mmCIF file of C-alpha atoms in Angstrom:
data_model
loop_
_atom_site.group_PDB
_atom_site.id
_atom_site.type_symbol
_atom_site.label_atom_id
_atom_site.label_comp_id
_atom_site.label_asym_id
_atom_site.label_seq_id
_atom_site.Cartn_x
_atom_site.Cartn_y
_atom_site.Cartn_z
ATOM 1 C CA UNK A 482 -76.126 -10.517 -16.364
ATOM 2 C CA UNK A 483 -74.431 -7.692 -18.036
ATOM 3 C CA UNK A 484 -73.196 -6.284 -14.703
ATOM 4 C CA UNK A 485 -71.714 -9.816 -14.146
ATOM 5 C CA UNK A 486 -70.247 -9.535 -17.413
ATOM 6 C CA UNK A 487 -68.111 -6.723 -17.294
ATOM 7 C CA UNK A 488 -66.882 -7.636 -13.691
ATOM 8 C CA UNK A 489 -65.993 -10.976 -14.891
ATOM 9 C CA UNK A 490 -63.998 -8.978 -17.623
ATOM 10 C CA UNK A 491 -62.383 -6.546 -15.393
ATOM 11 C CA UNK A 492 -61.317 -9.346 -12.752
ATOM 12 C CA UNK A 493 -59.624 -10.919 -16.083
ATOM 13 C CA UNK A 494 -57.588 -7.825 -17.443
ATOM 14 C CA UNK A 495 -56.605 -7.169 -13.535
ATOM 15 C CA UNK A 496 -55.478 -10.479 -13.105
ATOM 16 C CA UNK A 497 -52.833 -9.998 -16.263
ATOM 17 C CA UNK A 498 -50.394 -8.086 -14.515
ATOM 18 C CA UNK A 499 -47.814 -6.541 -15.867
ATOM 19 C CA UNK A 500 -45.313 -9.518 -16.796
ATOM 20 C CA UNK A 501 -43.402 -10.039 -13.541
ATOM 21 C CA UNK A 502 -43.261 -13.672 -12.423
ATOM 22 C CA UNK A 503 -41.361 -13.300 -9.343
ATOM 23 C CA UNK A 504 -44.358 -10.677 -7.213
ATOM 24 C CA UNK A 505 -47.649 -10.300 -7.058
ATOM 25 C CA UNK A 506 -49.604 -6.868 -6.040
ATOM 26 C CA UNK A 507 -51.052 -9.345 -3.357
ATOM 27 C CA UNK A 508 -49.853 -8.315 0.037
ATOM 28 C CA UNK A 509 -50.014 -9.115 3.753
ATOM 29 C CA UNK A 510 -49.648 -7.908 7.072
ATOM 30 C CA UNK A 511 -46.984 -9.347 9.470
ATOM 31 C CA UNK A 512 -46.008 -8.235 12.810
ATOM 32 C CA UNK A 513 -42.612 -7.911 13.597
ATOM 33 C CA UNK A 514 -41.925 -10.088 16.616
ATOM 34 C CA UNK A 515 -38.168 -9.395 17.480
ATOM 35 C CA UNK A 516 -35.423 -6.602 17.635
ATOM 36 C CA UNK A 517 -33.338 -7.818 14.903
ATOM 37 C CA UNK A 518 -34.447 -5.203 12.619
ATOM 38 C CA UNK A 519 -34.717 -1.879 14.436
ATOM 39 C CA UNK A 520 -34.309 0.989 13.616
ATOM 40 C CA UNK A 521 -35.638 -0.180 10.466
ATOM 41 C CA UNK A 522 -38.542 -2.208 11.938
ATOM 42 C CA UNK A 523 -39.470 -2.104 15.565
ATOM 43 C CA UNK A 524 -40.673 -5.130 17.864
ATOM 44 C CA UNK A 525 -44.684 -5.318 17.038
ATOM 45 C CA UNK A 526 -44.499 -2.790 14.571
ATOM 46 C CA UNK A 527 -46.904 -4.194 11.755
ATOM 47 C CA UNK A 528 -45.468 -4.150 8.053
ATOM 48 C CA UNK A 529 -46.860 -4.926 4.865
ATOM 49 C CA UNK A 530 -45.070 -7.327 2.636
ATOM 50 C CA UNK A 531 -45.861 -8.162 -1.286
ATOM 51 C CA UNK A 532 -46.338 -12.098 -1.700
ATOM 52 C CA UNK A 533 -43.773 -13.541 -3.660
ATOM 53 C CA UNK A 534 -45.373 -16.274 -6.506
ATOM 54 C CA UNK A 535 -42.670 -18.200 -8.235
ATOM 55 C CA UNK A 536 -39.165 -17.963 -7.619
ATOM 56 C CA UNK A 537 -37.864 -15.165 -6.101
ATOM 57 C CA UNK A 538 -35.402 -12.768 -7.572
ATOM 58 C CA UNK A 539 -33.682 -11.040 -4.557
ATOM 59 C CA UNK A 540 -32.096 -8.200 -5.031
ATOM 60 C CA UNK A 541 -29.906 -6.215 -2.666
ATOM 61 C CA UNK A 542 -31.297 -4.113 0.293
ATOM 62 C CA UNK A 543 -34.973 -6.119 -0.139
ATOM 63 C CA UNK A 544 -36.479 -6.878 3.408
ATOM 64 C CA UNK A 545 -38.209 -10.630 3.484
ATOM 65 C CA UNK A 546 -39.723 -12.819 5.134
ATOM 66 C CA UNK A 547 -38.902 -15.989 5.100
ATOM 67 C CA UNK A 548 -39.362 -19.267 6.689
ATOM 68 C CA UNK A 549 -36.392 -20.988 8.481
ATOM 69 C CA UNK A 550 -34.900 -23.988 6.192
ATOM 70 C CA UNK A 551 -34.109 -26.029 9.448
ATOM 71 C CA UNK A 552 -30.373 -26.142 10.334
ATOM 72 C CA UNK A 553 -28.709 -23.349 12.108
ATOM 73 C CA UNK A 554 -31.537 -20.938 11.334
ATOM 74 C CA UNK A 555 -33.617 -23.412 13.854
ATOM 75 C CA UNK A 556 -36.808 -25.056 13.004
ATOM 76 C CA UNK A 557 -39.147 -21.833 14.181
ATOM 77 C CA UNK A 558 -42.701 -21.736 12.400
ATOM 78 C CA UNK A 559 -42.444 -17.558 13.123
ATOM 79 C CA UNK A 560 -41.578 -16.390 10.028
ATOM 80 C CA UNK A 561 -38.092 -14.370 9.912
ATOM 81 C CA UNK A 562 -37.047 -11.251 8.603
ATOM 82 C CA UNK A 563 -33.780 -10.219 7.431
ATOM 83 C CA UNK A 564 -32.448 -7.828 4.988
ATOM 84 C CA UNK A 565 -30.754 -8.814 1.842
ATOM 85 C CA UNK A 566 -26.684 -7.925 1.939
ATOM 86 C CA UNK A 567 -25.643 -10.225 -1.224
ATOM 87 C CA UNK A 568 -27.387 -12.526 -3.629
ATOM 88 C CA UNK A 569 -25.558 -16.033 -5.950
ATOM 89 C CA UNK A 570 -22.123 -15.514 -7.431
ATOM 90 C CA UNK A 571 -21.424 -12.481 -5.019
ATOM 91 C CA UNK A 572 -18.588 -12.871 -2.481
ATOM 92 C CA UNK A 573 -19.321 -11.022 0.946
ATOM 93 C CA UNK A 574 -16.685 -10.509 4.376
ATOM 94 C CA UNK A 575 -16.248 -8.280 7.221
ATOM 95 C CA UNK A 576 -14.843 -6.752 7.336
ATOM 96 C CA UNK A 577 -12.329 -3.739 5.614
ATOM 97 C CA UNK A 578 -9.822 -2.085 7.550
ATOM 98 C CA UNK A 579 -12.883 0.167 8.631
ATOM 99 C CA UNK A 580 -14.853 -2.065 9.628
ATOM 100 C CA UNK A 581 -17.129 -2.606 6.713
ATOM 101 C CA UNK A 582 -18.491 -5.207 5.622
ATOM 102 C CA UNK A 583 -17.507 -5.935 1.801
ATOM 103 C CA UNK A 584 -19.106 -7.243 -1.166
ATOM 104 C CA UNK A 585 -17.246 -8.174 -4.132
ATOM 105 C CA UNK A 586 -14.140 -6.430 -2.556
ATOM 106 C CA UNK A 587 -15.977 -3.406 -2.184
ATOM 107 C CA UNK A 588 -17.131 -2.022 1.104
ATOM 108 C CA UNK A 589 -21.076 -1.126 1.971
ATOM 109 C CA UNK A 590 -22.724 1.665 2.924
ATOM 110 C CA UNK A 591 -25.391 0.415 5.113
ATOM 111 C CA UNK A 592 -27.160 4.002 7.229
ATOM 112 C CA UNK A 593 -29.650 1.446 8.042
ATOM 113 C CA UNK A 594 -27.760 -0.745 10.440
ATOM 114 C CA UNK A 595 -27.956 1.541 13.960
ATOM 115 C CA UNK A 596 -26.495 -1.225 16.317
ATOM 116 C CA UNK A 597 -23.255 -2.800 14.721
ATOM 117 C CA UNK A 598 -22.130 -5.966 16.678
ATOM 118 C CA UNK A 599 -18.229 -5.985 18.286
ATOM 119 C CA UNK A 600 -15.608 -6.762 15.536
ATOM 120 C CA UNK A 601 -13.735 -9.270 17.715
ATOM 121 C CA UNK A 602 -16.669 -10.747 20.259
ATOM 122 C CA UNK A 603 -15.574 -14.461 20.955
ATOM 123 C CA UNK A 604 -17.270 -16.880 18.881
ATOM 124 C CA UNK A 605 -20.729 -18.490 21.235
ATOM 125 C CA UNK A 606 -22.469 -21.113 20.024
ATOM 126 C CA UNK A 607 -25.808 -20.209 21.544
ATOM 127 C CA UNK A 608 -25.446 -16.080 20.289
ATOM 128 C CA UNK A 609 -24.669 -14.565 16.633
ATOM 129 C CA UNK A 610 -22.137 -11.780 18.467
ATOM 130 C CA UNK A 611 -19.026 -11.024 16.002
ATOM 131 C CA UNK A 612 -19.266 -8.844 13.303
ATOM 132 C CA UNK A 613 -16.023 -10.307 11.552
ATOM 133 C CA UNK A 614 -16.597 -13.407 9.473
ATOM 134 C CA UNK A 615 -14.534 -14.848 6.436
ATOM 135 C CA UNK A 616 -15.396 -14.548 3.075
ATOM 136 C CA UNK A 617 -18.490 -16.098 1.093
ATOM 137 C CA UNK A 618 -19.496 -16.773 -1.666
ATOM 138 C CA UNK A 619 -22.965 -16.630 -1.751
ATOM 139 C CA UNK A 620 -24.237 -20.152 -3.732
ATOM 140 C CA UNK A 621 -27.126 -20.520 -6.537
ATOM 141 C CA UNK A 622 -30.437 -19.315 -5.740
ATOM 142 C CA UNK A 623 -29.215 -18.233 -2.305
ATOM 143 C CA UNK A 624 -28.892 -15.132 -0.574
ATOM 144 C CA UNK A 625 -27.071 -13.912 2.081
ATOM 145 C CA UNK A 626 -29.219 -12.443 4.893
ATOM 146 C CA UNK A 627 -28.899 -9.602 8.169
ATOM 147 C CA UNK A 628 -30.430 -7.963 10.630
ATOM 148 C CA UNK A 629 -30.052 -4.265 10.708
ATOM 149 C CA UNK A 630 -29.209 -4.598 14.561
ATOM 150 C CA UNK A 631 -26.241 -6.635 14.123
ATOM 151 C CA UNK A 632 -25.560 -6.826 17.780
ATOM 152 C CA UNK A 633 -29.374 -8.669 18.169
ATOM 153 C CA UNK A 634 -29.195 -10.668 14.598
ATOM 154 C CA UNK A 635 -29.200 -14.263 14.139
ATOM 155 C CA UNK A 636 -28.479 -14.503 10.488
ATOM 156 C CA UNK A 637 -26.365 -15.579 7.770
ATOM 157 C CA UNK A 638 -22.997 -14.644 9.678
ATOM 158 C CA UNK A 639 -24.076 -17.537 11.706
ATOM 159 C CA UNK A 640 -26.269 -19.739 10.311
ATOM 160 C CA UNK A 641 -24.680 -19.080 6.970
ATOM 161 C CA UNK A 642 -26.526 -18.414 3.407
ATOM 162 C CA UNK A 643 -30.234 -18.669 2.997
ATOM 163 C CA UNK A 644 -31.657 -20.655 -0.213
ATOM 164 C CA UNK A 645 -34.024 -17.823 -2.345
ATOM 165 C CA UNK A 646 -36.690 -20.635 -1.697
ATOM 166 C CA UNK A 647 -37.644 -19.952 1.780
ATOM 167 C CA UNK A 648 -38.464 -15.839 0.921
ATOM 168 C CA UNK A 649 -42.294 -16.042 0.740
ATOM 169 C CA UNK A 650 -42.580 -12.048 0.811
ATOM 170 C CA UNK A 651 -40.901 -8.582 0.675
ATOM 171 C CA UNK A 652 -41.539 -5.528 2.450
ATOM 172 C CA UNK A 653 -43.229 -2.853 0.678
ATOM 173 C CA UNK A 654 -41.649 0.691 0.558
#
């Protein structure tokens, strides 16, 4: 009974956490289906994520998962993952005169993406090709979402910005 006790107690004080409503230390293993993400993540390379409990606060550069909302992201049960470029109130384009893209007027650095996508590819409704695409401002509770190989990204160039609501998990570091 005592044993019982004291695990009951430690299960409690572990359970506390350390304040932050947005993650928990729970965490799950996901295997990367496409080539959107490489170099970063390769096609069925397996990656942990941290569960996300609440609302999620995205920040900038975060890797999620996320479940499409229906419209132009499709109606796919596979989860998705995309990396975070800008979050509500922030306005994001592509590109500067070097081909950057740009948020808040300011251009990225980005050593992550390895496999940019053409600046001037002819719009295709049934392929995410250019890189160029006017300005945004990202809404509330939204974030604006890309792949790291732009050339092989459906994301929010396309399909436009993602509501914080359909992030279910982050990548670990």
């Amino acid at each position: 009974m005592r044993r019982l006790m004291v695990l009951l107690l430690v299960m409690a004080v572990a359970g506390c956490g350390d304040g932050e409503a947005t993650r928990t230390r729970a965490s799950e293993q996901f295997t990367q289906g496409g080539v959107s993400m490489e170099p970063t993540v390769r096609a069925g390379q397996v990656i942990t994520a941290r569960t996300v409990t609440g609302t999620y606060e995205p920040r900038r550069g975060d890797v999620v998962l996320f479940r499409s909302p229906g419209g132009l992201w499709g109606d796919r049960e596979t989860p998705l993952l995309k990396r975070v470029i800008a979050v509500s109130g922030e306005a994001i384009a592509c590109c500067d005169t070097a081909g950057k893209v740009t948020v808040n007027g300011k251009p990225l650095n980005e050593p992550y993406v390895a496999e940019d996508a053409s600046l001037d590819e002819p719009p295709d409704p049934h392929h995410c090709g250019p890189r160029r695409f006017a300005a945004v401002t990202v809404p509330a509770d939204s974030v604006f979402v890309m792949g790291d190989s732009r050339a092989r990204s459906n994301d929010s160039r396309c399909a436009g910005p993602l509501p914080a609501s359909s992030v279910f998990a982050v990548m670990a570091e």
